[in-house]
Short mmCIF file of C-alpha atoms in Angstrom, two decimals:
data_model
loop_
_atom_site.label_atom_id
_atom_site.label_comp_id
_atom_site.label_asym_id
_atom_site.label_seq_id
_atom_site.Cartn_x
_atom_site.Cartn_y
_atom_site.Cartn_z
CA UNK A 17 -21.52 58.39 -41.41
CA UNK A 18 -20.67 59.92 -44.50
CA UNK A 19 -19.02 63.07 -43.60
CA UNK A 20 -16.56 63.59 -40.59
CA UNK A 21 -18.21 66.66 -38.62
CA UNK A 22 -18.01 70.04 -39.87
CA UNK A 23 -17.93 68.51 -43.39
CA UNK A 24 -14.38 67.60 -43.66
CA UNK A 25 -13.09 65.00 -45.28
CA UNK A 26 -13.89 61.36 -44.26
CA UNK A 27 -11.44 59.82 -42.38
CA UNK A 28 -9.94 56.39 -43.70
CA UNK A 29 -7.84 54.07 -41.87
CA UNK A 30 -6.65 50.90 -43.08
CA UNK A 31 -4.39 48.20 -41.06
CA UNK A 32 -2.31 46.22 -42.69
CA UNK A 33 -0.29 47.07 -46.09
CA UNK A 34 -0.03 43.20 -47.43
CA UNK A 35 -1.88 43.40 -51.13
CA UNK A 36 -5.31 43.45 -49.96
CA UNK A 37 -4.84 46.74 -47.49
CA UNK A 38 -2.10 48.44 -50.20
CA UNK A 39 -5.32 48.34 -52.62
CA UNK A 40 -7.94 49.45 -50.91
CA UNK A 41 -5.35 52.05 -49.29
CA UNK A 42 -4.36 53.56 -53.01
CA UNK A 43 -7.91 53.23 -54.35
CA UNK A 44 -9.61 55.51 -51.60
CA UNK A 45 -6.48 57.42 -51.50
CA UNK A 46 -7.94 60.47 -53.47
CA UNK A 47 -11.77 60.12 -51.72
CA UNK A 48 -10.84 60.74 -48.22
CA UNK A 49 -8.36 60.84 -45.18
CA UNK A 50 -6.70 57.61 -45.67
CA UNK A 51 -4.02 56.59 -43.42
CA UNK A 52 -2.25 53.32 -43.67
CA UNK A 53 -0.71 51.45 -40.44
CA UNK A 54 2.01 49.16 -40.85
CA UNK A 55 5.06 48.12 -39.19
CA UNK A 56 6.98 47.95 -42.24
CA UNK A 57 7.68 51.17 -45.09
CA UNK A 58 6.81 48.59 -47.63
CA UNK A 59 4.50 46.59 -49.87
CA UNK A 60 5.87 42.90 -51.02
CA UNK A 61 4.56 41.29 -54.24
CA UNK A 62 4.31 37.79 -51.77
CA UNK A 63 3.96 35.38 -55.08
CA UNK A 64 7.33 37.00 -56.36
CA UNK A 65 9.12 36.62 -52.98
CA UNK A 66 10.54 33.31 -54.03
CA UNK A 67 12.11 34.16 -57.16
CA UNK A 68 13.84 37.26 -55.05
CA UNK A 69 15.33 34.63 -52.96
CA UNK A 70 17.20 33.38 -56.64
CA UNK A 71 17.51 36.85 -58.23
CA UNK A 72 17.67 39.10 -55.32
CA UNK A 73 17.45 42.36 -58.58
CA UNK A 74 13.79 40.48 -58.89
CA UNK A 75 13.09 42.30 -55.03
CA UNK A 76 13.43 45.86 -56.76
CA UNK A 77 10.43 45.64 -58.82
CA UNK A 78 8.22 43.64 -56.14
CA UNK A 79 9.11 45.37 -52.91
CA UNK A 80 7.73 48.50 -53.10
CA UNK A 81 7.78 51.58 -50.86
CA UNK A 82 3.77 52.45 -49.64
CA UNK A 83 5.42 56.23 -50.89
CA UNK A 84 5.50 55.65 -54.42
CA UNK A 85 1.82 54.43 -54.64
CA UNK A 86 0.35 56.35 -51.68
CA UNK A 87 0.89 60.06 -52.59
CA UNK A 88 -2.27 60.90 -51.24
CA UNK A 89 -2.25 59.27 -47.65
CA UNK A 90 -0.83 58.84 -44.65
CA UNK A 91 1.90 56.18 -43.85
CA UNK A 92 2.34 55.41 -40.36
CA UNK A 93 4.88 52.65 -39.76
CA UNK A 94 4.11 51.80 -36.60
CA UNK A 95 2.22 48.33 -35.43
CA UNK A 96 -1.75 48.77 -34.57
CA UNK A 97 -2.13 47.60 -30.89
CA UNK A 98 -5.72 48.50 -30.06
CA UNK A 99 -9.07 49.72 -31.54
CA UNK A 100 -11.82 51.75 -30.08
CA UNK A 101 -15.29 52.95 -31.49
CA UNK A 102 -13.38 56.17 -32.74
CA UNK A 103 -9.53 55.77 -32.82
CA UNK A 104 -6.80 53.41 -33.56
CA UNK A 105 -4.24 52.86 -31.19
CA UNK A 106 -0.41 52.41 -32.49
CA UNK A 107 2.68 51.00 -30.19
CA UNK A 108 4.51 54.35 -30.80
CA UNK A 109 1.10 55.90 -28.63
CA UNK A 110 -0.67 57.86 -31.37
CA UNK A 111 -4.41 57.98 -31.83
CA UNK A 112 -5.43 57.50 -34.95
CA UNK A 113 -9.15 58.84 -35.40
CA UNK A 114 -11.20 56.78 -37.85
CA UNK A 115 -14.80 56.83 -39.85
CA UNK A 116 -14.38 53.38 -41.61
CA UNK A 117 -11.61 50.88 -40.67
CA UNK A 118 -10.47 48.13 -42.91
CA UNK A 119 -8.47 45.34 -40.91
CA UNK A 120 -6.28 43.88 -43.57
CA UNK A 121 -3.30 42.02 -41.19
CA UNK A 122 -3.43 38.84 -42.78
CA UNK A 123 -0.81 36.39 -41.41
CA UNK A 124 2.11 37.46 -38.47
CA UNK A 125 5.20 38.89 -40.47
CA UNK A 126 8.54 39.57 -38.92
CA UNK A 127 11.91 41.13 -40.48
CA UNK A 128 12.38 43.86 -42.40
CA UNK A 129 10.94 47.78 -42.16
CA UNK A 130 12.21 48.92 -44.49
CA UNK A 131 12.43 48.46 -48.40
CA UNK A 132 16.25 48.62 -48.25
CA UNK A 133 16.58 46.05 -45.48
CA UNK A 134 13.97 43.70 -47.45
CA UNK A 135 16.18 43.78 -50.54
CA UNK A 136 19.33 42.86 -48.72
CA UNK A 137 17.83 40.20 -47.10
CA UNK A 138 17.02 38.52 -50.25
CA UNK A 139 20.87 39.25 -51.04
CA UNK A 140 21.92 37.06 -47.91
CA UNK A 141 19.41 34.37 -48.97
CA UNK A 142 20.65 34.41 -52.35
CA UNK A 143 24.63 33.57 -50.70
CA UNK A 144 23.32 31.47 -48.67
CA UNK A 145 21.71 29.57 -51.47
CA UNK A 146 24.88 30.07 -53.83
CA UNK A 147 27.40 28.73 -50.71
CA UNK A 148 25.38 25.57 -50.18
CA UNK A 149 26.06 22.67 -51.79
CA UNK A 150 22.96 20.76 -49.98
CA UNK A 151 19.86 22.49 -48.94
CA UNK A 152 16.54 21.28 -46.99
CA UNK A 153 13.57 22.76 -47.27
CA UNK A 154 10.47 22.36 -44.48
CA UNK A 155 7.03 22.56 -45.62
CA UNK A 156 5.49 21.25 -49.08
CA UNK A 157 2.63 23.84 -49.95
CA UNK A 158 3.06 26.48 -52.24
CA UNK A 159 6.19 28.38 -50.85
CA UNK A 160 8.30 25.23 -50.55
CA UNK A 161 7.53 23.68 -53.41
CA UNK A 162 8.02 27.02 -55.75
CA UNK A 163 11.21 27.79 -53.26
CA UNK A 164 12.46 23.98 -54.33
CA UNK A 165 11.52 24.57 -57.77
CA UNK A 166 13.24 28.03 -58.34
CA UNK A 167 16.63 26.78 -56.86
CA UNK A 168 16.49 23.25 -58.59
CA UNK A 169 15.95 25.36 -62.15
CA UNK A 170 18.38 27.68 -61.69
CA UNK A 171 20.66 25.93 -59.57
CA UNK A 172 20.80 22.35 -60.76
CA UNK A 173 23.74 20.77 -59.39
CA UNK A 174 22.15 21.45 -56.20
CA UNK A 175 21.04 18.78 -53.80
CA UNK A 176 17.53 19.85 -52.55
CA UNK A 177 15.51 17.54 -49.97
CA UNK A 178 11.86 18.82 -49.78
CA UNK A 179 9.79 17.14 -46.24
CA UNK A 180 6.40 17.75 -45.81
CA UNK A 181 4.28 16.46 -42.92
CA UNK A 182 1.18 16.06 -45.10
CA UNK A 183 0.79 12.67 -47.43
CA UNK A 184 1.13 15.08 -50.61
CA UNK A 185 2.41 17.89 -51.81
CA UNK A 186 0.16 20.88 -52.37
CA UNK A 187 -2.96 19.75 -50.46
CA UNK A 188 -5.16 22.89 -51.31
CA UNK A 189 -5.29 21.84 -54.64
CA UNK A 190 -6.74 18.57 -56.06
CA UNK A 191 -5.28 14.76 -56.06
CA UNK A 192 -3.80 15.51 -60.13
CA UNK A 193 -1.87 18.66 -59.56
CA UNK A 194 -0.28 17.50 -56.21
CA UNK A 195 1.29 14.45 -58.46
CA UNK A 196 1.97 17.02 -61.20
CA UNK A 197 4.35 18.83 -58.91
CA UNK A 198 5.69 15.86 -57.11
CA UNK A 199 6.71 14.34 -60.49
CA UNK A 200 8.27 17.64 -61.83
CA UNK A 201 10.50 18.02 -59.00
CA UNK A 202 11.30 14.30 -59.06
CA UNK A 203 12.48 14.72 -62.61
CA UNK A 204 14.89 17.55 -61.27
CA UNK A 205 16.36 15.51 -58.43
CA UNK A 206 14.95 17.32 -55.85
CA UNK A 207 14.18 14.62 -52.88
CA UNK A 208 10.67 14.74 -51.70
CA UNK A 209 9.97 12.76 -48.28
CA UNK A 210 6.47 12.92 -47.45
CA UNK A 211 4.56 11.96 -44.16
CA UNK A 212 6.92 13.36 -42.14
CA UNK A 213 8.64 16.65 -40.45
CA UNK A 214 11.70 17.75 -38.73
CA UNK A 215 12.79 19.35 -36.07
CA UNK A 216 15.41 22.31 -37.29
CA UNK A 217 16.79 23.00 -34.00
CA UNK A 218 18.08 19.58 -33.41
CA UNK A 219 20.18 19.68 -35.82
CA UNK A 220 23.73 19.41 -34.89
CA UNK A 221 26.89 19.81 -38.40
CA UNK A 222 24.31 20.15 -41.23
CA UNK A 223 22.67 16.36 -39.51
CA UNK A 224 18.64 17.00 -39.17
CA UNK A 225 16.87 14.11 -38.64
CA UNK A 226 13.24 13.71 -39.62
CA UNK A 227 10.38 12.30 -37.44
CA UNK A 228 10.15 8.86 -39.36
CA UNK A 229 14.33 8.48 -38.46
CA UNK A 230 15.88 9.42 -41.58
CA UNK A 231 18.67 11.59 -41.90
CA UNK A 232 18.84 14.47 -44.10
CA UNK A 233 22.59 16.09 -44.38
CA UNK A 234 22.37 19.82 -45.79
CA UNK A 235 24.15 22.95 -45.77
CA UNK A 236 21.43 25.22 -44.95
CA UNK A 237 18.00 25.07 -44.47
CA UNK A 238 14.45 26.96 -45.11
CA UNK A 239 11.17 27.01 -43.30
CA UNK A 240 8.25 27.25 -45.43
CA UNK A 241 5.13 26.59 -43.03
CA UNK A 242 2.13 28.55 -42.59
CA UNK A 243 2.41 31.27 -39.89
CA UNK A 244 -0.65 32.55 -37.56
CA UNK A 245 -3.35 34.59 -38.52
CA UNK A 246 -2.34 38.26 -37.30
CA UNK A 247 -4.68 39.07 -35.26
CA UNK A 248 -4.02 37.62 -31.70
CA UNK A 249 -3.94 41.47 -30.80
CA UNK A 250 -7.28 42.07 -31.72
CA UNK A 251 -8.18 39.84 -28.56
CA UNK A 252 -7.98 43.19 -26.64
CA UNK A 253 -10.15 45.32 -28.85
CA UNK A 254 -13.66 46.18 -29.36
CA UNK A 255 -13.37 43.36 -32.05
CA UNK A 256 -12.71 40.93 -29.79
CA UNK A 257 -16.08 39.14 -30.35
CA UNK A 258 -16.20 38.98 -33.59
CA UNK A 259 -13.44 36.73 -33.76
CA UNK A 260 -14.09 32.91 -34.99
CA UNK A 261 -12.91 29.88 -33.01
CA UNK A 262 -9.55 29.66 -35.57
CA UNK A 263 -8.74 33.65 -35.20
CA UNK A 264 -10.40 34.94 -38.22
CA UNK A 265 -12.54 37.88 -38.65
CA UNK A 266 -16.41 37.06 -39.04
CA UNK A 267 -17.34 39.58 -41.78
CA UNK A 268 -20.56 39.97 -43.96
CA UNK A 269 -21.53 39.44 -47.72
CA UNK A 270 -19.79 43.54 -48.21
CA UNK A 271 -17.12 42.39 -46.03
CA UNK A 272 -18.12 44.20 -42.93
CA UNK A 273 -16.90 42.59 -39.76
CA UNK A 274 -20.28 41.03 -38.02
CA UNK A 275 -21.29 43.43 -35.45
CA UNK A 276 -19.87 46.51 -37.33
CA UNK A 277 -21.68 48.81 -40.14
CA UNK A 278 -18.75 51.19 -40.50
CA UNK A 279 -15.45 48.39 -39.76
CA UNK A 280 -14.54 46.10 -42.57
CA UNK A 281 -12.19 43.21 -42.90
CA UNK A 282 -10.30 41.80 -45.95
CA UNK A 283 -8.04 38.87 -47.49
CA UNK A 284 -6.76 35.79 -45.09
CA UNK A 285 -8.01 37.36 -42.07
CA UNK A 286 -11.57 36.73 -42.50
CA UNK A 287 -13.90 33.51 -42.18
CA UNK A 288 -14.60 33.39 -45.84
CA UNK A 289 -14.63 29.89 -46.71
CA UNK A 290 -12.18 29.96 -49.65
CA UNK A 291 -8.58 29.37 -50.51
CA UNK A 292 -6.50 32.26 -48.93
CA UNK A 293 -4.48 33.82 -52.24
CA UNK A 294 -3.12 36.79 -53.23
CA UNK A 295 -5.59 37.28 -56.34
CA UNK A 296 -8.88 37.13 -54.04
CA UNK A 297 -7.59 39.70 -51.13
CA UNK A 298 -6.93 42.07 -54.26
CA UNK A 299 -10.91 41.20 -54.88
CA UNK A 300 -11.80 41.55 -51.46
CA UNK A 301 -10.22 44.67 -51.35
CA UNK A 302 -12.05 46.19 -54.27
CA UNK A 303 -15.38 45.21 -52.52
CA UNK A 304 -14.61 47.18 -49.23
CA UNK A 305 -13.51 50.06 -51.88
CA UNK A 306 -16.45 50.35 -52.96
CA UNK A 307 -18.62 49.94 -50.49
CA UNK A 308 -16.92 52.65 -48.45
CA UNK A 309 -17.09 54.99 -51.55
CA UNK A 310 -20.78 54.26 -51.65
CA UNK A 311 -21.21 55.21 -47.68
CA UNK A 312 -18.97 58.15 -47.58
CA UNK A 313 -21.15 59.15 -50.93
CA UNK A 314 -24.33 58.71 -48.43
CA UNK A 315 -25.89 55.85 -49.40
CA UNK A 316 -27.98 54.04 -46.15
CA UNK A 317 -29.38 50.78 -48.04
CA UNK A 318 -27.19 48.32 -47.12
CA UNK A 319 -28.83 46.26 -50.38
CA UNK A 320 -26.87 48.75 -52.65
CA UNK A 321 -23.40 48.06 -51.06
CA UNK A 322 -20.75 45.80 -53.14
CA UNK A 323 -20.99 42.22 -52.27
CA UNK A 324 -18.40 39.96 -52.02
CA UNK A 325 -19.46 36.40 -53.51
CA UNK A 326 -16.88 33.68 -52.17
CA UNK A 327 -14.48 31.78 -54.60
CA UNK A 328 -15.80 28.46 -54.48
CA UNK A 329 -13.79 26.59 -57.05
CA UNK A 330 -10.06 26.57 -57.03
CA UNK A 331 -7.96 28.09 -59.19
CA UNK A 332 -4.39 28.22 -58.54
CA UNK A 333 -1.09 28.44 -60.71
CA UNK A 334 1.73 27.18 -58.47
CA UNK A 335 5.66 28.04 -60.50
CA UNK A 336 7.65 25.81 -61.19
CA UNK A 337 11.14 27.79 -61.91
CA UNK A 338 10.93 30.11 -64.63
CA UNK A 339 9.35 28.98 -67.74
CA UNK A 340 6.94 26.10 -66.18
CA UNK A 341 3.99 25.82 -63.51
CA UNK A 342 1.09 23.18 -62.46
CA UNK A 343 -2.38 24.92 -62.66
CA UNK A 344 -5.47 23.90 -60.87
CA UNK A 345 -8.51 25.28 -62.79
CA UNK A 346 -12.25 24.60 -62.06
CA UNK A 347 -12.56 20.91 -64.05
CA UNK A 348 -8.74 20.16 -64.58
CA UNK A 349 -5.16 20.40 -63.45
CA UNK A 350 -2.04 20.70 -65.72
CA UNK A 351 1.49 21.17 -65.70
CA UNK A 352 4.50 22.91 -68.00
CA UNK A 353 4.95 25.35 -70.12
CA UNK A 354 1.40 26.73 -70.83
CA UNK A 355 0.47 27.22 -67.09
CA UNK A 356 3.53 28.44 -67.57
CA UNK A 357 3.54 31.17 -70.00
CA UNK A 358 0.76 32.74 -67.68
CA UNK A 359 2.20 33.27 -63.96
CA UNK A 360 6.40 32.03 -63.94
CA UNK A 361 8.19 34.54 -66.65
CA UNK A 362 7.07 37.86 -64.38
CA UNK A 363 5.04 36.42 -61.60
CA UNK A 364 2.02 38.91 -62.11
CA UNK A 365 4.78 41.67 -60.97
CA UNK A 366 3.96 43.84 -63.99
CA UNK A 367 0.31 43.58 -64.19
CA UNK A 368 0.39 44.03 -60.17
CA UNK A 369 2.49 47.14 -60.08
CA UNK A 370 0.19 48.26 -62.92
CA UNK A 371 -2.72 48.39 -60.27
CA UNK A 372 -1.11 50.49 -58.18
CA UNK A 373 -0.74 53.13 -60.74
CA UNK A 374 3.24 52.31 -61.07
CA UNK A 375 5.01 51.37 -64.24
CA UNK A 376 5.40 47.98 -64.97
CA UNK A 377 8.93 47.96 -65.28
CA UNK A 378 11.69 49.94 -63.53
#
């Protein structure tokens, strides 16, 4: 499998260009045919998104076109809709002929194609935010509790209502750094009602009511709850039994879906038994990298591929506004300014755009 016949170039494809499928895209860019299917133009810094949503500028340097770090491959903006033993299937109808075949498609996204769009989006969100003098936010994981943090720091005459079904905030992370958060958005008036959720689209003049009876009046409101794995299409492809019992991609120790020696998976698609973040699809994706550098190279001894060893301890660094954060590390949690100084002044943007060969600033 190492050279396409007639000794042309290897043919890459990757699906998906969330940060695990931009990386492995722009690191095999230069070692073979690597095309990259996506249905937007664009790559999103995800752990930045919230801060676009105060500082819509923010969006320039972490939506980036696949152009300006893909020189070297193919972009098809198109949605993936089935896979064979040879090809790729897109919505538009093309074939897309592949060697290896990394399925990177991570959670369903919907809105914008293109970088422009994205940006104005955040614009709207940003008016909306600046109109409103109440604002209700569903969900109390990461995204709604950074979202709540973000507009209680730079917004604080704000009235901000936080409800989360789950009996604390945060739940991937340990007992500590849930009460961290809870008691740093306390301390900003932000209201916090646990234990229970609401339904948006009963709301009638800014009225929700939650599912415990209380009434929450706001302005606006934002959904910050998980979304499906995306890969309910892969029901109809030849990966269709190597799917688990939650929709996630079995794969192998060098991330190779289970079934599969030349089709590989990466980041919160797959069974892996960690926490799905950002930092470990970037990891995943350097694995597959490798691996399929190693193969196209010609090496047969599966022993000598990359492996991929699971992230058992957590390690998280959730913002809090711009200067502080909680942090879960391995054997403690903490919260303020030293957390921080490490993720909330740039949000990894610099250091991120940096891997993809890009400057850090523009």
């Amino acid at each position: 499998m190492n050279m396409a016949e007639g000794g042309e170039r290897t043919n890459v494809v990757v699906i998906g260009g969330g940060i695990g499928g931009s990386l492995v895209a722009k690191t095999l860019q230069n070692e073979a045919n690597v095309s990259l299917i996506d249905e937007k133009e664009f790559f999103e810094i995800t752990w930045a998104s919230l801060r676009s949503m105060v500082e819509p500028s923010f969006a320039k340097r972490s939506v980036i076109s696949h152009s300006e770090y893909l020189p070297h491959a193919k972009i098809i903006t198109s949605a993936a809709v089935d896979i064979t033993e040879t090809d790729v299937l897109t919505s538009q109808g093309s074939r897309v002929p592949y060697d290896y075949l990394v399925v990177a498609t991570g959670h369903t996204q919907r809105g914008a194609s293109t970088k422009t769009e994205k940006i104005s989006q955040y614009q709207a969100e940003y008016e909306k935010i600046k109109a409103a003098d109440s604002i209700l936010i569903v969900g109390g994981g990461p995204t709604g509790v950074e979202l709540a943090a973000e507009i209680a720091a730079d917004f604080p005459a704000k009235k901000v209502t936080l409800v989360h079904r789950g009996s604390r905030l945060l739940e991937f992370v340990g007992e500590s750094a849930s009460k961290k958060a809870l008691n740093w958005l306390t301390l900003k008036k932000v209201e916090v009602i646990l234990g229970q959720s609401v339904d948006v689209n009963s709301a009638s003049d800014g009225v929700y009511k939650t599912s415990g009876g209380e009434t929450i009046v706001a302005d606006c409101h934002f959904i910050c709850i998980g979304t499906p794995f995306g890969s309910a299409w892969l029901k109809e492809t030849i990966l269709k039994d190597s799917l688990d019992s939650r929709g996630r991609l079995m794969v192998d120790s060098n991330l190779r879906i289970k079934g599969h020696t030349n089709i590989f998976a990466i980041g919160d698609i797959t069974d892996i038994p960690e926490l799905k973040q950002g930092y470990l699809a970037q990891e995943h994706a350097k694995v597959a990298a490798k691996s399929i550098t190693l193969s196209i190279k010609g090496v047969e001894d599966d022993h000598k591929l990359a492996v991929y060893k699971p992230a058992t301890k957590a390690l998280a660094i959730v913002s809090l506004g711009r200067k502080e954060a909680v942090a879960q590390f391995p054997c403690l949690s903490i919260a303020g300014r030293v957390p921080g100084m490490i993720k909330s002044g740039d949000l990894f943007v610099g250091k991120t755009r940096k891997g993809l060969g890009l400057q850090p600033d523009v």
